[in-house]
mmCIF file of C-alpha atoms in Angstrom:
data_model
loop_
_atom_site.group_PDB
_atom_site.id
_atom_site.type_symbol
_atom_site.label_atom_id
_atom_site.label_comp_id
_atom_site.label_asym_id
_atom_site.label_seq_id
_atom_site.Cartn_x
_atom_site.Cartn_y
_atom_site.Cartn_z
ATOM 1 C CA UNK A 25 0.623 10.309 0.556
ATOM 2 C CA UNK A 26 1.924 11.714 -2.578
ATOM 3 C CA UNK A 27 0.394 12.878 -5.685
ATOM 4 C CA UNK A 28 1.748 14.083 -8.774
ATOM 5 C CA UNK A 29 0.399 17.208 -9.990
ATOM 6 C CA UNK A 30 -0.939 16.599 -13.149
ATOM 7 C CA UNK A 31 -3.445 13.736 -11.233
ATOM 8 C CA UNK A 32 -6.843 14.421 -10.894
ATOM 9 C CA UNK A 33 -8.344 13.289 -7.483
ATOM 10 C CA UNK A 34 -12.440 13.999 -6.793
ATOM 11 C CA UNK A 35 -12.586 16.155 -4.074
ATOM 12 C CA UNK A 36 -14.702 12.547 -2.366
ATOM 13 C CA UNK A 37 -12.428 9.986 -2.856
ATOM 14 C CA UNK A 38 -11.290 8.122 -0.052
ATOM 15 C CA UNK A 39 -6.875 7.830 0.309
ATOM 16 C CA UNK A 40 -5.314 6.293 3.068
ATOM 17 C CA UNK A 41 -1.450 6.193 4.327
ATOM 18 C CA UNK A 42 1.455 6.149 1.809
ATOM 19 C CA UNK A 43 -0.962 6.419 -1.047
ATOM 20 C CA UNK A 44 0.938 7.379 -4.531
ATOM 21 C CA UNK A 45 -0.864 8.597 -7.570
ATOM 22 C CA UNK A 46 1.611 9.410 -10.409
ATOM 23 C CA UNK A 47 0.983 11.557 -13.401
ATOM 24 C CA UNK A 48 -1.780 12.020 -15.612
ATOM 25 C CA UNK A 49 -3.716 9.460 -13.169
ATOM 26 C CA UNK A 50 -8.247 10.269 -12.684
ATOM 27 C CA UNK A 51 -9.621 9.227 -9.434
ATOM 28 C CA UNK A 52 -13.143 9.394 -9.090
ATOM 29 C CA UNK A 53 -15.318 10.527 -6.396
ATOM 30 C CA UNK A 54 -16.274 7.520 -4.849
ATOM 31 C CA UNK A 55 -13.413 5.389 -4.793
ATOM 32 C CA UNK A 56 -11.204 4.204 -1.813
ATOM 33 C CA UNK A 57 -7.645 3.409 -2.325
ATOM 34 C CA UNK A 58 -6.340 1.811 1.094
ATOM 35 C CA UNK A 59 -2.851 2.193 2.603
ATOM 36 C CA UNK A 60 0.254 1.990 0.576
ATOM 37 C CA UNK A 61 -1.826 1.737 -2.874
ATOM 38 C CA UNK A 62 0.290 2.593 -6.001
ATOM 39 C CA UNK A 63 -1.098 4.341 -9.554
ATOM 40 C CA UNK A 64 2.054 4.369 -11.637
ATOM 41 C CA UNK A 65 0.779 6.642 -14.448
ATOM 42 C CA UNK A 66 -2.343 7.686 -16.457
ATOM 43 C CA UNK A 67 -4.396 4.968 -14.347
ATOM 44 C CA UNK A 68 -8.011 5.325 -14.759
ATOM 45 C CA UNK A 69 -9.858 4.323 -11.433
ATOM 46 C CA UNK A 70 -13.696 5.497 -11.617
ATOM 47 C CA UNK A 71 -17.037 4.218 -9.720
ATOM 48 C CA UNK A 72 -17.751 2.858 -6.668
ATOM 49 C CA UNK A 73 -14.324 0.959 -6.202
ATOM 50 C CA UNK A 74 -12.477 0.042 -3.220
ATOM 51 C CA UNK A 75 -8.871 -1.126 -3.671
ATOM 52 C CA UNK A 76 -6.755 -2.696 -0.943
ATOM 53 C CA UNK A 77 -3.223 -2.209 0.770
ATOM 54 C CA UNK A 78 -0.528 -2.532 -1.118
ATOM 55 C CA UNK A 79 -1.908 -3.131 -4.955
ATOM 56 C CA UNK A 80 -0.273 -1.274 -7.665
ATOM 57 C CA UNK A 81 -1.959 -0.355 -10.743
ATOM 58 C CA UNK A 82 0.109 0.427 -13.974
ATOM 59 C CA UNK A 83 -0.523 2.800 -16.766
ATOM 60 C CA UNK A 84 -3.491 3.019 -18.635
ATOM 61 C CA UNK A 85 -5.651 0.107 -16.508
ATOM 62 C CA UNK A 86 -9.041 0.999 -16.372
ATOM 63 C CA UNK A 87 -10.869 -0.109 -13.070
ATOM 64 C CA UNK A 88 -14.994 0.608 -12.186
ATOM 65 C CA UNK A 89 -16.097 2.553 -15.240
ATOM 66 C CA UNK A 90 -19.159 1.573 -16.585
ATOM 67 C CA UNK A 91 -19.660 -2.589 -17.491
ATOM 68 C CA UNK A 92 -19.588 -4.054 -20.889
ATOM 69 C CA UNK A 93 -23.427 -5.229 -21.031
ATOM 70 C CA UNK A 94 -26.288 -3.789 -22.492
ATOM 71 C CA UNK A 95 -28.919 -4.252 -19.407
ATOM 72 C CA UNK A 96 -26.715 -1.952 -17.501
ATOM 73 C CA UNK A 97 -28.781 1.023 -16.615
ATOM 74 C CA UNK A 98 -26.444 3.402 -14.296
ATOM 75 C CA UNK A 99 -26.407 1.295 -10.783
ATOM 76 C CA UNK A 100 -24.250 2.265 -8.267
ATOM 77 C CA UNK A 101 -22.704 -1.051 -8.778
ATOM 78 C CA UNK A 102 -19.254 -2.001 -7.469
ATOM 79 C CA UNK A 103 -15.412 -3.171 -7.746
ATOM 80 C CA UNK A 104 -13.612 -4.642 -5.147
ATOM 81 C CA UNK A 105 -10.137 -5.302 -5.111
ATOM 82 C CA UNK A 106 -7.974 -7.423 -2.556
ATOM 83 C CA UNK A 107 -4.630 -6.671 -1.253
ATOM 84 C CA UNK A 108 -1.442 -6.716 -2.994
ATOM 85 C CA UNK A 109 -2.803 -7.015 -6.005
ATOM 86 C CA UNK A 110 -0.759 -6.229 -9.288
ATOM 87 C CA UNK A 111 -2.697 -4.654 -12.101
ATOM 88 C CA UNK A 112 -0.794 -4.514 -15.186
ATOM 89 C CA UNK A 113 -0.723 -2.223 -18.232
ATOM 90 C CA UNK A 114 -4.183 -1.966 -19.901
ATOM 91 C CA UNK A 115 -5.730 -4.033 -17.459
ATOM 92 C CA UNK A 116 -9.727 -3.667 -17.572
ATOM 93 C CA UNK A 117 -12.139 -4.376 -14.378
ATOM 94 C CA UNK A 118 -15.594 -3.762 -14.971
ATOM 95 C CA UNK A 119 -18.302 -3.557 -12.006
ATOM 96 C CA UNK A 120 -21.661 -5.289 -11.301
ATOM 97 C CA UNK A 121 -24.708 -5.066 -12.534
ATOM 98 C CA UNK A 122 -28.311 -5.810 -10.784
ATOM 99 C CA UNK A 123 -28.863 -8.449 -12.426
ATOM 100 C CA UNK A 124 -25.504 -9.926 -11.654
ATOM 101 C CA UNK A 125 -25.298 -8.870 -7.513
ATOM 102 C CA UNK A 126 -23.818 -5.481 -8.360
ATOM 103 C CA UNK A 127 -20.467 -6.489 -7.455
ATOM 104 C CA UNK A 128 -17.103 -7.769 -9.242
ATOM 105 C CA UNK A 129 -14.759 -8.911 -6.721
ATOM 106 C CA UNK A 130 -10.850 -10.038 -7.482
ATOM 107 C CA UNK A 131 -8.867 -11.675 -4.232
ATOM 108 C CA UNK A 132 -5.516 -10.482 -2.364
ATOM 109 C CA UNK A 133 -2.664 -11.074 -4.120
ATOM 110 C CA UNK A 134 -3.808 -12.050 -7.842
ATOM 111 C CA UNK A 135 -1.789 -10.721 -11.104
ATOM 112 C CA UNK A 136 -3.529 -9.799 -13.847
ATOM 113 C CA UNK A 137 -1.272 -9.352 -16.260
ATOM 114 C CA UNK A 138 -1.326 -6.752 -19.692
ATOM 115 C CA UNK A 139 -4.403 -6.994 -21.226
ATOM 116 C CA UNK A 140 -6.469 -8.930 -19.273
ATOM 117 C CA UNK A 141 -10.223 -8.355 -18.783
ATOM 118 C CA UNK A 142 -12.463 -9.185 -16.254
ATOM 119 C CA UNK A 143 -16.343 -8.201 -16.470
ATOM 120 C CA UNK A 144 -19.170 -7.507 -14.341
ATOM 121 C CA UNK A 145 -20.173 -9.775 -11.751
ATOM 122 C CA UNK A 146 -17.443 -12.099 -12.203
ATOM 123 C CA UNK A 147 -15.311 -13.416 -8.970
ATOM 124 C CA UNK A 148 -12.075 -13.690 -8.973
ATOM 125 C CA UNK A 149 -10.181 -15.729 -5.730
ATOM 126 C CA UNK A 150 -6.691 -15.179 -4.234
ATOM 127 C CA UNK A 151 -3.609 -15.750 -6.304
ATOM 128 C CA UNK A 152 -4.931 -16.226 -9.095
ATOM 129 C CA UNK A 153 -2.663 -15.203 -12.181
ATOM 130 C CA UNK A 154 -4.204 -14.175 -15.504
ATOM 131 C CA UNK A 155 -1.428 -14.045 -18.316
ATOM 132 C CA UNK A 156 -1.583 -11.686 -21.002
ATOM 133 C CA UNK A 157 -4.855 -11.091 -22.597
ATOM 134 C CA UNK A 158 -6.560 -13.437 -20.531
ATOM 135 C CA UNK A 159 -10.651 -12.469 -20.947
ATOM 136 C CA UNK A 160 -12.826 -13.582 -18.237
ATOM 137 C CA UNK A 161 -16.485 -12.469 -18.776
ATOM 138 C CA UNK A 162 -19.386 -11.597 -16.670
ATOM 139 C CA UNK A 163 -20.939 -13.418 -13.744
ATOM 140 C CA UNK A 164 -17.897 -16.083 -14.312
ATOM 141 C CA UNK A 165 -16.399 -17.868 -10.688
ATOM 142 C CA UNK A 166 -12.640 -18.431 -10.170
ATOM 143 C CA UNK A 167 -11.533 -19.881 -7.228
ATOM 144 C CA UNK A 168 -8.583 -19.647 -5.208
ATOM 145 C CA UNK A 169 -4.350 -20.123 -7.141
ATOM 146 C CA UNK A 170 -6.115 -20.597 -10.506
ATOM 147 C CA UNK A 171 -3.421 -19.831 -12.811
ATOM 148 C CA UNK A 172 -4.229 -19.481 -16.594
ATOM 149 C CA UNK A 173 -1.602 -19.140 -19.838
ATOM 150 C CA UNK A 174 -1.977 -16.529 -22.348
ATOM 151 C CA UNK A 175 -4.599 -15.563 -24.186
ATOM 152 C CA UNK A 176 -7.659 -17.716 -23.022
ATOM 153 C CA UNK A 177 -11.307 -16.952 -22.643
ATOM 154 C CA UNK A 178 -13.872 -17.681 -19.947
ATOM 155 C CA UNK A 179 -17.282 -17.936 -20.969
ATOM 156 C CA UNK A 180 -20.007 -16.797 -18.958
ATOM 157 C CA UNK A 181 -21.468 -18.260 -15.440
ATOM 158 C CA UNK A 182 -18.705 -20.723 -15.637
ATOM 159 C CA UNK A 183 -16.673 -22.025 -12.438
ATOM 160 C CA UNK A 184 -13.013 -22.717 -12.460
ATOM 161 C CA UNK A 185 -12.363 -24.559 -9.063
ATOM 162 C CA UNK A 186 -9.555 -24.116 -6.595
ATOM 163 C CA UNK A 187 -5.790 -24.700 -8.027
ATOM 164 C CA UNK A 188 -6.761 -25.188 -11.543
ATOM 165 C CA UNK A 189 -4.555 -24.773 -14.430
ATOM 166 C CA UNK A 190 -6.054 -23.407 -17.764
ATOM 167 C CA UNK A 191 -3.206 -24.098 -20.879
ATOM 168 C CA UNK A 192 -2.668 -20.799 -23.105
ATOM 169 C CA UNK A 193 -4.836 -19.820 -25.967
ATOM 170 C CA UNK A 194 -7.755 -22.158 -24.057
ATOM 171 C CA UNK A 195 -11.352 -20.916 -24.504
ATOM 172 C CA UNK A 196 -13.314 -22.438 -21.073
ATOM 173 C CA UNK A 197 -17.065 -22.746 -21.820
ATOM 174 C CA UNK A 198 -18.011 -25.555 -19.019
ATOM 175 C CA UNK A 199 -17.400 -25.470 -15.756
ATOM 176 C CA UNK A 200 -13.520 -27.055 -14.299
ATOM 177 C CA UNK A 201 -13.046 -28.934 -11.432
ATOM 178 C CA UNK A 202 -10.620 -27.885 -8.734
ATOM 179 C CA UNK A 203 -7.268 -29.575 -8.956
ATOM 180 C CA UNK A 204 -7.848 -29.994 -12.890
ATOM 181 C CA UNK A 205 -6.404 -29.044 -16.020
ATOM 182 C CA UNK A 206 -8.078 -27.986 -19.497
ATOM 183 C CA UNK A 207 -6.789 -27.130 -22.623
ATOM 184 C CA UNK A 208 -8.074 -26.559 -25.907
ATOM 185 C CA UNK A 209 -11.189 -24.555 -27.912
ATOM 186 C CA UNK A 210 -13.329 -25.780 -26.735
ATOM 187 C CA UNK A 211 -11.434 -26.996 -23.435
ATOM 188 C CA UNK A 212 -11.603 -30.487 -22.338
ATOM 189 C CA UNK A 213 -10.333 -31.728 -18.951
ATOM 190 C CA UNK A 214 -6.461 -32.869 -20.006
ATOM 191 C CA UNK A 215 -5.778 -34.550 -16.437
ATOM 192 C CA UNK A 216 -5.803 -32.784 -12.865
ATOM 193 C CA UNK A 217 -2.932 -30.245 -12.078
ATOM 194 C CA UNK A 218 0.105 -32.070 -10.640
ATOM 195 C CA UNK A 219 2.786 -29.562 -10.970
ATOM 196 C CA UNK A 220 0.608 -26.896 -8.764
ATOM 197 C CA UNK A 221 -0.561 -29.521 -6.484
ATOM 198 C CA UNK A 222 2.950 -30.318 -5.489
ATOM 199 C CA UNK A 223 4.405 -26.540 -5.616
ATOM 200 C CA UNK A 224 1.399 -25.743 -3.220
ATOM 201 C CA UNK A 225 2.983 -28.350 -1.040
ATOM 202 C CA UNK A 226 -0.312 -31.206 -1.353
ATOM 203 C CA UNK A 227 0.927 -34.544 0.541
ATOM 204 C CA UNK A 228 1.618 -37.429 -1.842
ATOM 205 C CA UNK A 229 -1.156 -39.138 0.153
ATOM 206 C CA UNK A 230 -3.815 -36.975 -0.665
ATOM 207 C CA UNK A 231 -2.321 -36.159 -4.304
ATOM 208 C CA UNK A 232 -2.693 -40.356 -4.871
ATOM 209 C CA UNK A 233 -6.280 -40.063 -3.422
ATOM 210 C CA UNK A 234 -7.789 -37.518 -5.800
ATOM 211 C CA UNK A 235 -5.822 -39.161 -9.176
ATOM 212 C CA UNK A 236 -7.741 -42.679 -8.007
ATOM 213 C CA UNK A 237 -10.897 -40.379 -7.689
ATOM 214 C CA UNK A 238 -10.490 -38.671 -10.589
ATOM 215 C CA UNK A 239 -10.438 -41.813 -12.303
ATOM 216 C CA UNK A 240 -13.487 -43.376 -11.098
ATOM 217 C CA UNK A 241 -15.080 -39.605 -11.635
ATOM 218 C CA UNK A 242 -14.212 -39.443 -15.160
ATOM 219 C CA UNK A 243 -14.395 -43.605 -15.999
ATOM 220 C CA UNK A 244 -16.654 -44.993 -18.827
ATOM 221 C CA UNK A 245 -19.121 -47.258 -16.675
ATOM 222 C CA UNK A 246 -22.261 -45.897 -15.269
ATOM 223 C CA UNK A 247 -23.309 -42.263 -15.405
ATOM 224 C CA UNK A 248 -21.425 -39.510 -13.989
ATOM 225 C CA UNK A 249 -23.578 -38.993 -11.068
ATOM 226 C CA UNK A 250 -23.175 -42.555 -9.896
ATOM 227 C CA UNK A 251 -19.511 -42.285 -10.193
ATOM 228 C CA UNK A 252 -19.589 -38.942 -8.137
ATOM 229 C CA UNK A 253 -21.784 -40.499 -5.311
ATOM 230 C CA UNK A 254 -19.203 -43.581 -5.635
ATOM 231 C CA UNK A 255 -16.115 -41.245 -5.158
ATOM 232 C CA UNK A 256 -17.911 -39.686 -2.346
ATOM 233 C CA UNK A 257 -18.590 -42.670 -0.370
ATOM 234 C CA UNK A 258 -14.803 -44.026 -1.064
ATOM 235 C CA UNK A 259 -12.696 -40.981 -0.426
ATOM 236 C CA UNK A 260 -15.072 -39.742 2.357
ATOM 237 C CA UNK A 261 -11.957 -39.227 4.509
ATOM 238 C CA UNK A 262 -10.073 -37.008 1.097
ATOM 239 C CA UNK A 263 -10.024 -33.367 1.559
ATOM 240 C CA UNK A 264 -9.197 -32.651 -2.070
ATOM 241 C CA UNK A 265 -11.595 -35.243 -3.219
ATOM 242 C CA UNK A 266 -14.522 -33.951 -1.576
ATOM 243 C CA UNK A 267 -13.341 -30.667 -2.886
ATOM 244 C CA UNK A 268 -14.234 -32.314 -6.153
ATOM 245 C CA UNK A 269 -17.454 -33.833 -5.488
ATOM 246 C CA UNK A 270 -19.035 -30.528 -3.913
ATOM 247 C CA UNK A 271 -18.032 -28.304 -6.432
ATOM 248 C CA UNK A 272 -19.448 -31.250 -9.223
ATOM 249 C CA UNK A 273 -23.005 -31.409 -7.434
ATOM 250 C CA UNK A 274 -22.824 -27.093 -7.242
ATOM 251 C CA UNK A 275 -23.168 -27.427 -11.152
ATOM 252 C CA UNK A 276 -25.859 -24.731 -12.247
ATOM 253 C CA UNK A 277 -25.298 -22.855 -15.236
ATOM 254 C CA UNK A 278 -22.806 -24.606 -17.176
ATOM 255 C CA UNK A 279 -21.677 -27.896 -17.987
ATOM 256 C CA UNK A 280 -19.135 -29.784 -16.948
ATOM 257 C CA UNK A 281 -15.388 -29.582 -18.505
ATOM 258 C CA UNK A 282 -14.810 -33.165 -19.430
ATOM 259 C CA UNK A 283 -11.851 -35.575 -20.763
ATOM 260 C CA UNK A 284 -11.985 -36.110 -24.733
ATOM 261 C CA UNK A 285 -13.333 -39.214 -24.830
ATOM 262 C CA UNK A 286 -11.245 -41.774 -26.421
ATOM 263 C CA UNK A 287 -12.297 -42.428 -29.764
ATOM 264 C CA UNK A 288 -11.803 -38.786 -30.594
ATOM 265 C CA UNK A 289 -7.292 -39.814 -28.873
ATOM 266 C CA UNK A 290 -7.142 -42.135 -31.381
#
């Protein structure tokens, strides 16, 4: 473990093996950095916030101080960060709130790149990448190799399914299905996400399943949850497909990120 002398470390904080904390870096009292965890420089890391193996944190990030939300009354709410993680410059991570489930979670192995934001209560999966001032706000659900361009914005309580791909300068206010791709303010659904289906190593069998589902899903005849119940029954056997329909019929908060319809191509 090594720590620069000009850090400040609470006498409670938790560090494990090979810890490094480099100058001008604050670690609060109740925060646990695992084994092999890295503060470049003047990192702020405050609150009840665990961080695990291996992630690195770059200068002035600011992880578990106090959440951006007016309700929040001093709860010993929490941040928890995966493994491997990358933290860029400037990087804020707020915790939870009670009315949220006092926790914000991010995955192993994400990147959150300069700038970005994530807010209280909000999940974030594994490998997900967040370009540059990528803003995902509170209570907001992002599964698993989500990857999203610059400067985009997630509104609150949405859902961005598994291996979605969000196109830069997008603003997401409805809820994406996994496999898909949205672009635009305000997003619509521009097609699924073929170039991460293949570089995740998807058969061509099950990639030619869900783009048949996907258009029955998103067709013009009947209503949406006919076609969902349809899809259901024809691609029982689908694994990515049925990916689809559960995470359609887990709607809640949001709506649902759909194509532009046609009239509005032309």
């Amino acid at each position: 473990m090594v720590v620069h002398p000009t850090a400040i470390v609470a006498a409670g904080a938790q560090l494990g093996a090979g810890v490094k904390i480099g100058p001008y870096c604050i670690v609060g009292e109740h925060v646990v950095l695992h084994d092999n965890v890295e503060l470049i420089s003047h990192a702020v890391v405050e609150g009840h916030t665990t961080i695990g193996a291996g992630t690195r944190i770059f200068p002035f990030a600011s992880v578990g101080h106090q959440p951006q939300d007016l309700k929040f009354h001093g709860e010993a709410s929490r941040v928890e960060i995966g493994e491997r993680c990358t933290i860029r410059e400037s990087v804020t991570i707020n915790p939870g709130t009670e009315g949220g489930g006092m926790l914000t979670k991010i995955g192993n192995d994400c990147l959150l790149m300069a700038c970005s934001h994530v807010a209280h209560d909000a999940t974030i999966g594994n490998n997900v990448v967040l370009a540059n001032y990528v803003g995902i706000a509170g209570h907001a659900v992002i599964g698993d190799y989500v990857r999203f361009g610059g400067l985009c914005g997630v509104h609150q309580f949405v859902r961005i399914g598994n291996h979605a791909f969000i196109g830069a300068q997008s603003m997401i206010d409805a809820d994406v299905i996994p496999y898909g791709m949205a672009l635009g303010n305000r997003a619509r659904l521009a097609g699924l996400n073929l170039v991460g289906l293949k570089r995740s190593g998807f058969d061509r069998d099950a990639i030619h399943s869900l783009r048949a589902a996907y258009r029955m899903i998103f067709s013009s005849e009947g209503t949406l949850r006919e076609r969902v119940d349809d899809a259901a029954v024809m691609f029982k056997d689908a694994t990515l497909v049925q990916d689809v329909v559960s995470f359609i019929g887990g709607a809640k908060d949001r709506p649902l990120c759909l194509p532009r319809p046609e009239a509005d191509e032309e």
